[in-house]
Tab-separated table of N, CA, C and O in Angstrom:
chain	number	residue	atom	x	y	z
A	1	UNK	N	-1.400	-22.815	-5.021
A	1	UNK	CA	-1.579	-21.382	-4.941
A	1	UNK	C	-1.320	-20.925	-3.506
A	1	UNK	O	-1.805	-21.516	-2.553
A	2	UNK	N	-0.553	-19.874	-3.338
A	2	UNK	CA	-0.197	-19.371	-2.019
A	2	UNK	C	-1.375	-18.642	-1.385
A	2	UNK	O	-2.211	-18.067	-2.064
A	3	UNK	N	-1.395	-18.687	-0.068
A	3	UNK	CA	-2.434	-17.967	0.669
A	3	UNK	C	-2.192	-16.464	0.548
A	3	UNK	O	-1.050	-16.012	0.551
A	4	UNK	N	-3.267	-15.728	0.455
A	4	UNK	CA	-3.170	-14.278	0.345
A	4	UNK	C	-3.464	-13.656	1.703
A	4	UNK	O	-4.391	-14.046	2.392
A	5	UNK	N	-2.636	-12.699	2.061
A	5	UNK	CA	-2.806	-11.933	3.291
A	5	UNK	C	-3.271	-10.540	2.909
A	5	UNK	O	-2.830	-9.992	1.904
A	6	UNK	N	-4.150	-9.973	3.715
A	6	UNK	CA	-4.639	-8.619	3.457
A	6	UNK	C	-4.058	-7.662	4.489
A	6	UNK	O	-3.909	-8.008	5.654
A	7	UNK	N	-3.745	-6.459	4.026
A	7	UNK	CA	-3.179	-5.426	4.878
A	7	UNK	C	-3.855	-4.107	4.527
A	7	UNK	O	-4.048	-3.805	3.349
A	8	UNK	N	-4.213	-3.345	5.541
A	8	UNK	CA	-4.770	-2.014	5.324
A	8	UNK	C	-3.891	-1.010	6.045
A	8	UNK	O	-3.523	-1.213	7.200
A	9	UNK	N	-3.537	0.052	5.347
A	9	UNK	CA	-2.752	1.133	5.924
A	9	UNK	C	-3.462	2.452	5.650
A	9	UNK	O	-4.083	2.630	4.599
A	10	UNK	N	-3.363	3.377	6.589
A	10	UNK	CA	-3.838	4.730	6.405
A	10	UNK	C	-2.625	5.601	6.139
A	10	UNK	O	-1.632	5.525	6.861
A	11	UNK	N	-2.699	6.405	5.095
A	11	UNK	CA	-1.607	7.319	4.744
A	11	UNK	C	-2.207	8.716	4.596
A	11	UNK	O	-2.837	9.028	3.587
A	12	UNK	N	-2.038	9.559	5.613
A	12	UNK	CA	-2.690	10.875	5.630
A	12	UNK	C	-2.341	11.789	4.459
A	12	UNK	O	-3.092	12.708	4.161
A	13	UNK	N	-1.224	11.547	3.792
A	13	UNK	CA	-0.793	12.427	2.706
A	13	UNK	C	-1.437	12.114	1.365
A	13	UNK	O	-1.189	12.814	0.385
A	14	UNK	N	-2.270	11.078	1.286
A	14	UNK	CA	-2.980	10.771	0.045
A	14	UNK	C	-4.037	11.851	-0.174
A	14	UNK	O	-4.863	12.102	0.694
A	15	UNK	N	-3.993	12.498	-1.361
A	15	UNK	CA	-4.948	13.585	-1.586
A	15	UNK	C	-5.588	13.592	-2.972
A	15	UNK	O	-6.513	14.364	-3.204
A	16	UNK	N	-5.086	12.743	-3.895
A	16	UNK	CA	-5.619	12.823	-5.257
A	16	UNK	C	-5.372	11.522	-6.016
A	16	UNK	O	-4.721	10.605	-5.519
A	17	UNK	N	-5.884	11.478	-7.253
A	17	UNK	CA	-5.693	10.294	-8.093
A	17	UNK	C	-4.234	10.079	-8.454
A	17	UNK	O	-3.799	8.938	-8.622
A	18	UNK	N	-3.458	11.148	-8.575
A	18	UNK	CA	-2.027	10.992	-8.842
A	18	UNK	C	-1.370	10.217	-7.699
A	18	UNK	O	-0.553	9.331	-7.938
A	19	UNK	N	-1.740	10.542	-6.473
A	19	UNK	CA	-1.228	9.820	-5.304
A	19	UNK	C	-1.588	8.335	-5.413
A	19	UNK	O	-0.749	7.454	-5.197
A	20	UNK	N	-2.847	8.079	-5.720
A	20	UNK	CA	-3.326	6.702	-5.820
A	20	UNK	C	-2.559	5.937	-6.891
A	20	UNK	O	-2.170	4.779	-6.681
A	21	UNK	N	-2.315	6.575	-8.046
A	21	UNK	CA	-1.581	5.919	-9.127
A	21	UNK	C	-0.137	5.641	-8.730
A	21	UNK	O	0.406	4.579	-9.048
A	22	UNK	N	0.498	6.581	-8.037
A	22	UNK	CA	1.889	6.397	-7.605
A	22	UNK	C	1.988	5.239	-6.609
A	22	UNK	O	2.890	4.394	-6.703
A	23	UNK	N	1.059	5.197	-5.675
A	23	UNK	CA	1.059	4.129	-4.670
A	23	UNK	C	0.784	2.781	-5.326
A	23	UNK	O	1.471	1.800	-5.054
A	24	UNK	N	-0.200	2.737	-6.194
A	24	UNK	CA	-0.538	1.485	-6.873
A	24	UNK	C	0.649	0.966	-7.672
A	24	UNK	O	0.969	-0.225	-7.611
A	25	UNK	N	1.320	1.842	-8.384
A	25	UNK	CA	2.477	1.428	-9.169
A	25	UNK	C	3.612	0.910	-8.315
A	25	UNK	O	4.219	-0.125	-8.623
A	26	UNK	N	3.901	1.615	-7.228
A	26	UNK	CA	5.011	1.219	-6.357
A	26	UNK	C	4.744	-0.114	-5.672
A	26	UNK	O	5.620	-0.986	-5.612
A	27	UNK	N	3.535	-0.288	-5.160
A	27	UNK	CA	3.234	-1.534	-4.448
A	27	UNK	C	3.051	-2.707	-5.400
A	27	UNK	O	3.447	-3.827	-5.090
A	28	UNK	N	2.477	-2.454	-6.566
A	28	UNK	CA	2.295	-3.529	-7.553
A	28	UNK	C	3.629	-4.064	-8.058
A	28	UNK	O	3.709	-5.207	-8.501
A	29	UNK	N	4.669	-3.248	-7.971
A	29	UNK	CA	5.993	-3.669	-8.428
A	29	UNK	C	6.673	-4.630	-7.457
A	29	UNK	O	7.651	-5.285	-7.814
A	30	UNK	N	6.155	-4.727	-6.240
A	30	UNK	CA	6.742	-5.640	-5.260
A	30	UNK	C	6.360	-7.077	-5.584
A	30	UNK	O	5.197	-7.363	-5.894
A	31	UNK	N	7.333	-7.985	-5.516
A	31	UNK	CA	7.041	-9.408	-5.709
A	31	UNK	C	6.051	-9.856	-4.647
A	31	UNK	O	6.164	-9.492	-3.482
A	32	UNK	N	5.075	-10.617	-5.045
A	32	UNK	CA	4.121	-11.186	-4.108
A	32	UNK	C	2.873	-10.360	-3.904
A	32	UNK	O	1.926	-10.835	-3.273
A	33	UNK	N	2.829	-9.133	-4.405
A	33	UNK	CA	1.633	-8.309	-4.246
A	33	UNK	C	0.626	-8.703	-5.325
A	33	UNK	O	0.919	-8.645	-6.516
A	34	UNK	N	-0.565	-9.100	-4.873
A	34	UNK	CA	-1.599	-9.556	-5.795
A	34	UNK	C	-2.506	-8.412	-6.239
A	34	UNK	O	-2.921	-8.361	-7.392
A	35	UNK	N	-2.828	-7.505	-5.303
A	35	UNK	CA	-3.699	-6.389	-5.666
A	35	UNK	C	-3.488	-5.220	-4.706
A	35	UNK	O	-3.092	-5.403	-3.559
A	36	UNK	N	-3.778	-4.028	-5.227
A	36	UNK	CA	-3.675	-2.797	-4.456
A	36	UNK	C	-4.918	-1.970	-4.753
A	36	UNK	O	-5.283	-1.790	-5.908
A	37	UNK	N	-5.567	-1.472	-3.706
A	37	UNK	CA	-6.708	-0.575	-3.866
A	37	UNK	C	-6.468	0.632	-2.973
A	37	UNK	O	-6.207	0.487	-1.781
A	38	UNK	N	-6.542	1.820	-3.574
A	38	UNK	CA	-6.330	3.052	-2.834
A	38	UNK	C	-7.643	3.824	-2.796
A	38	UNK	O	-8.246	4.090	-3.832
A	39	UNK	N	-8.091	4.183	-1.599
A	39	UNK	CA	-9.283	4.997	-1.415
A	39	UNK	C	-8.804	6.394	-1.034
A	39	UNK	O	-8.324	6.603	0.091
A	40	UNK	N	-8.889	7.325	-1.980
A	40	UNK	CA	-8.372	8.682	-1.771
A	40	UNK	C	-9.142	9.389	-0.665
A	40	UNK	O	-8.541	10.031	0.207
A	41	UNK	N	-10.463	9.296	-0.675
A	41	UNK	CA	-11.281	9.999	0.316
A	41	UNK	C	-10.967	9.562	1.740
A	41	UNK	O	-10.928	10.376	2.658
A	42	UNK	N	-10.754	8.254	1.920
A	42	UNK	CA	-10.475	7.731	3.257
A	42	UNK	C	-8.975	7.656	3.548
A	42	UNK	O	-8.585	7.262	4.645
A	43	UNK	N	-8.154	7.998	2.540
A	43	UNK	CA	-6.692	7.953	2.666
A	43	UNK	C	-6.234	6.564	3.132
A	43	UNK	O	-5.411	6.419	4.020
A	44	UNK	N	-6.824	5.564	2.483
A	44	UNK	CA	-6.590	4.175	2.867
A	44	UNK	C	-5.999	3.387	1.703
A	44	UNK	O	-6.387	3.582	0.549
A	45	UNK	N	-5.091	2.485	2.045
A	45	UNK	CA	-4.482	1.587	1.068
A	45	UNK	C	-4.749	0.158	1.525
A	45	UNK	O	-4.402	-0.213	2.649
A	46	UNK	N	-5.373	-0.633	0.648
A	46	UNK	CA	-5.623	-2.045	0.920
A	46	UNK	C	-4.741	-2.860	-0.018
A	46	UNK	O	-4.757	-2.639	-1.237
A	47	UNK	N	-3.999	-3.794	0.563
A	47	UNK	CA	-3.060	-4.605	-0.210
A	47	UNK	C	-3.318	-6.073	0.072
A	47	UNK	O	-3.424	-6.474	1.237
A	48	UNK	N	-3.419	-6.872	-0.972
A	48	UNK	CA	-3.458	-8.328	-0.856
A	48	UNK	C	-2.118	-8.832	-1.361
A	48	UNK	O	-1.686	-8.462	-2.463
A	49	UNK	N	-1.467	-9.666	-0.547
A	49	UNK	CA	-0.111	-10.097	-0.902
A	49	UNK	C	0.192	-11.473	-0.325
A	49	UNK	O	-0.513	-11.957	0.565
A	50	UNK	N	1.242	-12.070	-0.832
A	50	UNK	CA	1.727	-13.368	-0.354
A	50	UNK	C	2.766	-13.080	0.727
A	50	UNK	O	3.868	-12.604	0.432
A	51	UNK	N	2.439	-13.369	1.978
A	51	UNK	CA	3.321	-13.074	3.107
A	51	UNK	C	4.601	-13.909	3.090
A	51	UNK	O	5.574	-13.563	3.766
A	52	UNK	N	4.628	-14.975	2.290
A	52	UNK	CA	5.848	-15.768	2.167
A	52	UNK	C	6.862	-15.089	1.244
A	52	UNK	O	8.034	-15.445	1.235
A	53	UNK	N	6.400	-14.093	0.482
A	53	UNK	CA	7.248	-13.412	-0.490
A	53	UNK	C	7.505	-11.959	-0.098
A	53	UNK	O	8.607	-11.447	-0.260
A	54	UNK	N	6.499	-11.298	0.408
A	54	UNK	CA	6.571	-9.872	0.727
A	54	UNK	C	6.225	-9.660	2.197
A	54	UNK	O	5.320	-10.302	2.714
A	55	UNK	N	6.926	-8.735	2.849
A	55	UNK	CA	6.649	-8.442	4.256
A	55	UNK	C	5.917	-7.106	4.391
A	55	UNK	O	5.948	-6.270	3.479
A	56	UNK	N	5.304	-6.902	5.536
A	56	UNK	CA	4.658	-5.623	5.792
A	56	UNK	C	5.696	-4.502	5.812
A	56	UNK	O	5.405	-3.384	5.397
A	57	UNK	N	6.901	-4.800	6.286
A	57	UNK	CA	7.965	-3.790	6.284
A	57	UNK	C	8.302	-3.342	4.868
A	57	UNK	O	8.558	-2.161	4.626
A	58	UNK	N	8.309	-4.267	3.911
A	58	UNK	CA	8.582	-3.910	2.514
A	58	UNK	C	7.461	-3.037	1.953
A	58	UNK	O	7.722	-2.083	1.214
A	59	UNK	N	6.243	-3.361	2.295
A	59	UNK	CA	5.100	-2.572	1.834
A	59	UNK	C	5.168	-1.170	2.422
A	59	UNK	O	5.030	-0.171	1.712
A	60	UNK	N	5.415	-1.088	3.724
A	60	UNK	CA	5.519	0.218	4.378
A	60	UNK	C	6.675	1.032	3.807
A	60	UNK	O	6.546	2.237	3.587
A	61	UNK	N	7.803	0.377	3.543
A	61	UNK	CA	8.963	1.072	2.974
A	61	UNK	C	8.641	1.618	1.586
A	61	UNK	O	9.038	2.737	1.243
A	62	UNK	N	7.915	0.844	0.780
A	62	UNK	CA	7.542	1.304	-0.559
A	62	UNK	C	6.609	2.517	-0.468
A	62	UNK	O	6.750	3.472	-1.247
A	63	UNK	N	5.692	2.513	0.480
A	63	UNK	CA	4.818	3.668	0.681
A	63	UNK	C	5.647	4.892	1.085
A	63	UNK	O	5.455	5.991	0.554
A	64	UNK	N	6.570	4.701	2.000
A	64	UNK	CA	7.416	5.807	2.462
A	64	UNK	C	8.282	6.349	1.327
A	64	UNK	O	8.444	7.566	1.191
A	65	UNK	N	8.842	5.458	0.518
A	65	UNK	CA	9.682	5.884	-0.612
A	65	UNK	C	8.906	6.723	-1.613
A	65	UNK	O	9.464	7.613	-2.258
A	66	UNK	N	7.611	6.456	-1.749
A	66	UNK	CA	6.769	7.241	-2.661
A	66	UNK	C	6.324	8.564	-2.026
A	66	UNK	O	5.729	9.391	-2.681
A	67	UNK	N	6.596	8.734	-0.727
A	67	UNK	CA	6.223	9.967	-0.044
A	67	UNK	C	4.908	9.893	0.715
A	67	UNK	O	4.321	10.923	1.047
A	68	UNK	N	4.448	8.680	0.994
A	68	UNK	CA	3.182	8.484	1.696
A	68	UNK	C	3.393	7.611	2.925
A	68	UNK	O	2.954	6.453	2.961
A	69	UNK	N	4.079	8.130	3.947
A	69	UNK	CA	4.340	7.298	5.125
A	69	UNK	C	3.030	6.860	5.790
A	69	UNK	O	2.158	7.696	6.037
A	70	UNK	N	2.890	5.559	6.025
A	70	UNK	CA	1.642	5.061	6.598
A	70	UNK	C	1.616	5.195	8.110
A	70	UNK	O	2.653	5.191	8.771
A	71	UNK	N	0.413	5.288	8.642
A	71	UNK	CA	0.224	5.182	10.085
A	71	UNK	C	0.157	3.682	10.389
A	71	UNK	O	-0.493	2.932	9.668
A	72	UNK	N	0.829	3.264	11.405
A	72	UNK	CA	0.831	1.821	11.731
A	72	UNK	C	0.005	1.552	12.950
A	72	UNK	O	-0.169	2.311	13.806
């Protein structure tokens, strides 16, 4: 079993459950992503992923493509 890496990003444009669902769907579609948790109130995205398969750049790009550019 591969080691899991955790990443937290803040995305100021998160404002509702629709945002959370869009982000969860986009990030879950990436190979190597094990879990995604979006906290709407804190505008935070927590991702557990396999760093040998997925990069932080890919995660950030997926957030940006959905319209939620993260603060790095």
